[in-house]
XYZ file of C-alpha atoms in Angstrom:
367
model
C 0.000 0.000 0.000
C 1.314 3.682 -0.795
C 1.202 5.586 2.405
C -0.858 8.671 2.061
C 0.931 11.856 2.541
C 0.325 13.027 6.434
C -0.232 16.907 5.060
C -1.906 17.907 1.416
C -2.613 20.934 1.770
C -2.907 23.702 5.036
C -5.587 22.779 6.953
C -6.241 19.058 5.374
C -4.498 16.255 7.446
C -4.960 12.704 6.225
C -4.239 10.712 9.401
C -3.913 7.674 6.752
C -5.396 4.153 6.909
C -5.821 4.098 10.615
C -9.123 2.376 11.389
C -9.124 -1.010 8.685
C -9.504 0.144 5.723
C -11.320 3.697 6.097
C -9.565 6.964 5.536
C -9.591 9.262 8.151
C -9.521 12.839 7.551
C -8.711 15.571 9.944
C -9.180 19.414 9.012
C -7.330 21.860 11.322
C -10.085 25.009 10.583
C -7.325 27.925 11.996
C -5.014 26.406 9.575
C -7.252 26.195 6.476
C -5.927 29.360 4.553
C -8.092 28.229 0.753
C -11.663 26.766 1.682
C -12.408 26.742 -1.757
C -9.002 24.191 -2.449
C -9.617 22.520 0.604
C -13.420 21.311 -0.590
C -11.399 20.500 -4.434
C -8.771 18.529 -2.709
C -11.193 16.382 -0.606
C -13.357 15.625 -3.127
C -10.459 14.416 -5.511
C -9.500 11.982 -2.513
C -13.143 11.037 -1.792
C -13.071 9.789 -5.441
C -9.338 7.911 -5.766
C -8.525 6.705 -2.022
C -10.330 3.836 -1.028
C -13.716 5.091 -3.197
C -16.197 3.036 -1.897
C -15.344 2.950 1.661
C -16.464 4.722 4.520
C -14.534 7.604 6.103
C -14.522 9.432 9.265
C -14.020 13.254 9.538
C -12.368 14.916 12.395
C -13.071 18.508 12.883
C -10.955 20.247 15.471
C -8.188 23.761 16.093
C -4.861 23.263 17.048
C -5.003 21.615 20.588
C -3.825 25.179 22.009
C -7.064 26.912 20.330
C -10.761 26.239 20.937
C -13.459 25.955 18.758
C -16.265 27.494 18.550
C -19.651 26.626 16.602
C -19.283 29.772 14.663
C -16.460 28.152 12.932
C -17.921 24.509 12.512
C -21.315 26.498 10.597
C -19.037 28.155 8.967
C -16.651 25.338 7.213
C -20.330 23.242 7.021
C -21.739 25.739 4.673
C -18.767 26.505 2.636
C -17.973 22.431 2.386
C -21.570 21.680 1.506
C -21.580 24.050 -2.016
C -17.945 21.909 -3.240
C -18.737 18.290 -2.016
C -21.636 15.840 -3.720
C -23.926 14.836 -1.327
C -23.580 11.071 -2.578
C -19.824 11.509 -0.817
C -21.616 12.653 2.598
C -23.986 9.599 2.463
C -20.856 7.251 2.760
C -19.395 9.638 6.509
C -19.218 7.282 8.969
C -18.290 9.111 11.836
C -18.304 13.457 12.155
C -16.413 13.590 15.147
C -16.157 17.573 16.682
C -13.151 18.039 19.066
C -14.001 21.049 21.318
C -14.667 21.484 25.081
C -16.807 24.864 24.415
C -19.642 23.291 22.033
C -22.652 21.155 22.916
C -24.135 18.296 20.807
C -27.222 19.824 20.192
C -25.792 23.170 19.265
C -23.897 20.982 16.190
C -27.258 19.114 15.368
C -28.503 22.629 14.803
C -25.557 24.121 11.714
C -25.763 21.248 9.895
C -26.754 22.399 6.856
C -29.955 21.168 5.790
C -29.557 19.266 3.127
C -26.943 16.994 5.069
C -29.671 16.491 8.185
C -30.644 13.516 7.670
C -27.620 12.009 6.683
C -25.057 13.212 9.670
C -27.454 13.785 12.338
C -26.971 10.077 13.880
C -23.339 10.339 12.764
C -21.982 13.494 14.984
C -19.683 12.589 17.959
C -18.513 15.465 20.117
C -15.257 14.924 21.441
C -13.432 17.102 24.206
C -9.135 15.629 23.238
C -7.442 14.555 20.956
C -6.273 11.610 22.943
C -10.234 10.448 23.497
C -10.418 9.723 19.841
C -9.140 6.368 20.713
C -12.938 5.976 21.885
C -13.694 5.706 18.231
C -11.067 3.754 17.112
C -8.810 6.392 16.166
C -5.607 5.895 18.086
C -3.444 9.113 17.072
C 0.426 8.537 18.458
C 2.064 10.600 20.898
C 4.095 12.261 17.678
C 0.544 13.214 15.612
C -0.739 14.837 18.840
C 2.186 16.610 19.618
C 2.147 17.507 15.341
C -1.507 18.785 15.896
C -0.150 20.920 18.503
C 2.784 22.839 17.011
C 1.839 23.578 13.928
C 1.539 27.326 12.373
C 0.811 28.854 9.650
C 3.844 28.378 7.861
C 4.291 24.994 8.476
C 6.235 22.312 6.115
C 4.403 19.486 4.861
C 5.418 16.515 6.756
C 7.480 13.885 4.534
C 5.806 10.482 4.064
C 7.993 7.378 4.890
C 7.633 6.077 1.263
C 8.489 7.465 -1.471
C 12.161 9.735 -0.327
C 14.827 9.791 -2.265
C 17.148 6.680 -0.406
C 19.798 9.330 0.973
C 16.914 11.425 2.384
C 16.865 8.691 4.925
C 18.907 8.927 7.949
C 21.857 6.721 7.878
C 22.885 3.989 10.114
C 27.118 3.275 11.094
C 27.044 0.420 7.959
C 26.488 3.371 5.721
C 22.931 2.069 5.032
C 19.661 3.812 5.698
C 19.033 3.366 9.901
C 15.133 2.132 8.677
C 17.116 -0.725 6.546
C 19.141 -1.735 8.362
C 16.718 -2.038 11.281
C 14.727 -4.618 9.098
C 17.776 -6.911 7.866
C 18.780 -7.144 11.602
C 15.218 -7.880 12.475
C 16.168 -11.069 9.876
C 19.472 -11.770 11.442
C 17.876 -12.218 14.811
C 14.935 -14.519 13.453
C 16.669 -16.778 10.869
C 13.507 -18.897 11.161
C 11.495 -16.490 9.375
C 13.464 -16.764 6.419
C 12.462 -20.411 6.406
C 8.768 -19.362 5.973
C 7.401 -21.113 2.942
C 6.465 -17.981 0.820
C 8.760 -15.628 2.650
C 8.734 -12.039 0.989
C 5.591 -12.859 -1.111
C 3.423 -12.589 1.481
C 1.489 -9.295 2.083
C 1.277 -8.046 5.825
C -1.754 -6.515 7.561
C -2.445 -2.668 6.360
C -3.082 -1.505 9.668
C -0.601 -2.806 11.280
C 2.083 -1.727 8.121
C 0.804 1.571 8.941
C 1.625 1.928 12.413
C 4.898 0.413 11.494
C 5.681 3.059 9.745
C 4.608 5.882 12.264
C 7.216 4.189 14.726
C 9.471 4.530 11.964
C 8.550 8.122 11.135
C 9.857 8.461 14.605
C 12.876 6.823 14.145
C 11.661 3.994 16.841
C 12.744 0.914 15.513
C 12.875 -1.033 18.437
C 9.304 -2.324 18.251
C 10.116 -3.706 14.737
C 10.212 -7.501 16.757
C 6.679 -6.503 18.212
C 5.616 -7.215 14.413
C 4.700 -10.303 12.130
C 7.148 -10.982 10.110
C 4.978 -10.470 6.977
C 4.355 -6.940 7.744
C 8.125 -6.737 8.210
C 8.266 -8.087 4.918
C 5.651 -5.366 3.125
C 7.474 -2.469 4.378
C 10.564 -3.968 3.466
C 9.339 -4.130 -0.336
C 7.136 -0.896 0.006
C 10.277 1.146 1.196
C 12.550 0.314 -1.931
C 9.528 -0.190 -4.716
C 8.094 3.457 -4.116
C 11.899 5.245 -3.645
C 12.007 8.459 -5.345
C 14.455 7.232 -7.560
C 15.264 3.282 -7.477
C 18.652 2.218 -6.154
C 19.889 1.520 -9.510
C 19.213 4.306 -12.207
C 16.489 4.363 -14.656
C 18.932 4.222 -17.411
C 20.230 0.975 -16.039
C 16.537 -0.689 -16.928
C 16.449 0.659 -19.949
C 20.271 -0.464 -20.909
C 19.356 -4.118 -19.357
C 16.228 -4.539 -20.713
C 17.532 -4.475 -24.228
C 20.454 -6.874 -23.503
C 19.766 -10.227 -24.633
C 18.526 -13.254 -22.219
C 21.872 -15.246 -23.367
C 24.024 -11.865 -22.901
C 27.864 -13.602 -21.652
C 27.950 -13.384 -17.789
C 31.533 -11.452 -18.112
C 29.735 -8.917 -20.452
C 26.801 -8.114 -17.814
C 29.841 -8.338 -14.938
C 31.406 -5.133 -16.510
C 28.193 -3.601 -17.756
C 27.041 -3.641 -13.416
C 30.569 -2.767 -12.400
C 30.210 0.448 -14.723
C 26.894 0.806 -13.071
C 28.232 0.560 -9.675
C 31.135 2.820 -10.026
C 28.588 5.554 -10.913
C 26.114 4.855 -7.937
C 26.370 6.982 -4.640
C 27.830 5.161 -1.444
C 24.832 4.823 0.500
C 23.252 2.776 -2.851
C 26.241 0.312 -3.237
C 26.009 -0.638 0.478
C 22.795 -0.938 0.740
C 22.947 -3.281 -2.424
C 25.286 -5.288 -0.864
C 23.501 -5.904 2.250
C 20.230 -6.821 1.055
C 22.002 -9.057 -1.858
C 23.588 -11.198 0.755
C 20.508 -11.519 2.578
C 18.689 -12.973 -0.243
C 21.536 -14.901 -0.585
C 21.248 -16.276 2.608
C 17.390 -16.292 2.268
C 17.806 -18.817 -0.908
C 20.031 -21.509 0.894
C 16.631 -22.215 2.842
C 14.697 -23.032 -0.636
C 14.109 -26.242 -0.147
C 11.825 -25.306 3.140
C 10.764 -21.722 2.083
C 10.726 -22.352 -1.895
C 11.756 -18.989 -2.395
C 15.035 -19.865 -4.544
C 17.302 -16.689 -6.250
C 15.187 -16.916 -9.408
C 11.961 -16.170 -7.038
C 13.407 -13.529 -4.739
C 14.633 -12.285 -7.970
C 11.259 -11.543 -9.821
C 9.669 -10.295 -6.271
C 12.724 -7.858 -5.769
C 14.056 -7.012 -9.128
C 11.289 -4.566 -9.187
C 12.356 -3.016 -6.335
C 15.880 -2.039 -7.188
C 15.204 -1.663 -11.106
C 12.438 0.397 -12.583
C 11.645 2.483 -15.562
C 11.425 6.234 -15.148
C 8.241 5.788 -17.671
C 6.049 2.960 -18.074
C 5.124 1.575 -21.466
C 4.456 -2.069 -23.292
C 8.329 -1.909 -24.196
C 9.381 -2.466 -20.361
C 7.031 -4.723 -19.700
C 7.995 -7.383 -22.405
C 11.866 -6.725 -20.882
C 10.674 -6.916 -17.375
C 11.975 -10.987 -17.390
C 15.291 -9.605 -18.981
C 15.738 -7.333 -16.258
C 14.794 -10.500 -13.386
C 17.289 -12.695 -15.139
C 20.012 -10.163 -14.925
C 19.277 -8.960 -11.474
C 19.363 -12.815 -10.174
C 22.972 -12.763 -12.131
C 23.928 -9.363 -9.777
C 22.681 -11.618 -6.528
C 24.934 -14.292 -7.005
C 27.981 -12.471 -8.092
C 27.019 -8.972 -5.738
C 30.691 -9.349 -4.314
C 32.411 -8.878 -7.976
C 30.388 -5.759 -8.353
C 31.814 -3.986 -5.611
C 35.321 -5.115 -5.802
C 36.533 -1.473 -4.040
C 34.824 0.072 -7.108
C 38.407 0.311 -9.026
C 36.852 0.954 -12.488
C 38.004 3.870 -13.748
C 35.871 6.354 -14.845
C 38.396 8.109 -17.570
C 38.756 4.285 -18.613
C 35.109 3.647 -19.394
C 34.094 3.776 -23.597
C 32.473 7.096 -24.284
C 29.615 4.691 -25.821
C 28.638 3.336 -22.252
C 29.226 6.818 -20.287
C 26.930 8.890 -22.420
C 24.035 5.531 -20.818
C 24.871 7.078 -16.944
């Protein structure tokens, strides 16, 4: 699953898949500085994330600032002229977060056309932290968000989708969120005998609140976790990077290569590859090569052999900047080739001695 981006625009948080499978949507009114593009952008993600599901909608200030019901008529009214009223009938829960407002008074400002639909769905709610009454369990690090922001706030960064040295970086030279999963594996060896192991999706819930530890650069809960949603993050983390490890030119190069291409010919063709990569991608190849390495000596229990791990992980390393028909009919080039950088990752980063004045003009003007 792509994790949602926490901010979209001032005033619009999307908490993410926090309750199942149901968005959760929390507007910050002092914050909202564009009704107008707050009601556009809501309705574009009522329509594309999770489109026939029900949401909830939390209405609050920052935790410093009260509400008042002036406010809540207001945003009601102004939200009601932008939004479909076939995308109110599927609100779940319109939860109010104010200590100065009483239930009836809110019964009262919804608009009219909405009565019927929200009246049985309002929930007044004095904290933040009593959301968890409604199955919205906000961490420590979303309150204390909810409470420091301003005006000029930054958008908060999603886990997924960074560029891989945006990451904070552990002592191996590999990203600290990385290398907190491949030690999860060298502690429990026996997951890697799972029949199935890295095919397996994880729980979406439970990926998600994986990732807010992560956010928060807690990684010592990772062992609190099945191994599967281990596993989904894992793949997530290096399918949606900005950029993939290796760059898109090296698809495109690889993909045209034949199947029966001489191993010594694809040996120089990675090396040149390598030599070009930053640090913090070499390393980072080496570590999870040699753990798929060690992953397929347990094939015979978990049947996940270097050909397998190859097709479930070449995608994650190797990608095309653009999709078209052309990359899919060389996506099994690309798996047989990134198998051949698995079993022979050591050769590739031989101390990186490859000369760049030394490499043909023909292959430089590919980097």
């Amino acid at each position: 699953m792509q994790q949602q981006k926490c901010y979209v625009i001032p005033g619009l948080l999307n908490a993410g898949l926090l309750n199942g499978n149901q968005p959760i949507y929390i507007f910050i009114l002092n914050q909202i500085q564009d009704m107008k593009e707050v009601s556009l952008k809501m309705n574009s993600y009522l329509q594309t994330v999770n489109a026939f599901h029900p949401y909830t909608w939390v209405i609050c200030n920052q935790q410093t600032l009260q509400l008042e019901i002036s406010e809540v008529k207001q945003f009601l009214n102004q939200f009601c002229k932008n939004i479909p009223l076939q995308q109110f009938q599927r609100i779940d829960k319109l939860i109010i977060i104010s200590d100065t407002i009483q239930l009836q008074q809110l019964i009262n400002v919804i608009p009219s056309a909405w009565s019927t639909i929200l009246t049985n769905k309002i929930h007044l709610v004095l904290r933040l932290n009593q959301l968890i009454n409604h199955n919205i369990e906000l961490t420590q690090y979303q309150v204390e968000f909810l409470s420091r922001i301003n005006n000029t706030y930054q958008e908060e960064i999603p886990f997924y989708g960074r560029d891989i040295s945006e990451y904070p970086l552990a002592n191996t030279g590999v990203p600290e969120c990385l290398e907190a999963i491949l030690q999860y594996y060298d502690r429990h060896d026996d997951y890697l005998k799972k029949q199935g192991v890295f095919r397996i999706s994880g729980s979406v819930q439970q990926e998600q609140k994986l990732i807010q530890q992560f956010q928060i650069r807690n990684y010592s809960v990772i062992d609190d976790y099945d191994p599967d949603v281990v596993s989904t993050v894992f793949k997530n983390l290096l399918c949606q990077l900005k950029k993939p490890i290796f760059p898109f030119e090296m698809y495109d190069i690889l993909k045209e290569t034949q199947i029966n291409t001489s191993k010594e010919k694809l040996l120089e063709m990675f090396q040149v590859f390598f030599a070009y990569m930053p640090e913090v991608n070499r390393k980072t190849t080496k570590r999870i090569a040699e753990l798929l390495f060690h992953v397929a000596d347990y094939e015979s229990e978990n049947l996940m052999g270097l050909n397998n791990l190859s097709i479930v992980f070449a995608p994650c390393f190797l990608r095309p900047e653009q999709t078209n028909l052309s990359d899919l009919q060389g996506a099994k080039i690309v798996v047989h080739h990134f198998n051949l950088l698995v079993q022979n990752v050591e050769f590739f980063l031989q101390e990186f001695r490859i000369n760049r004045n030394s490499i043909p003009q023909k292959v430089q003007h590919l980097i």
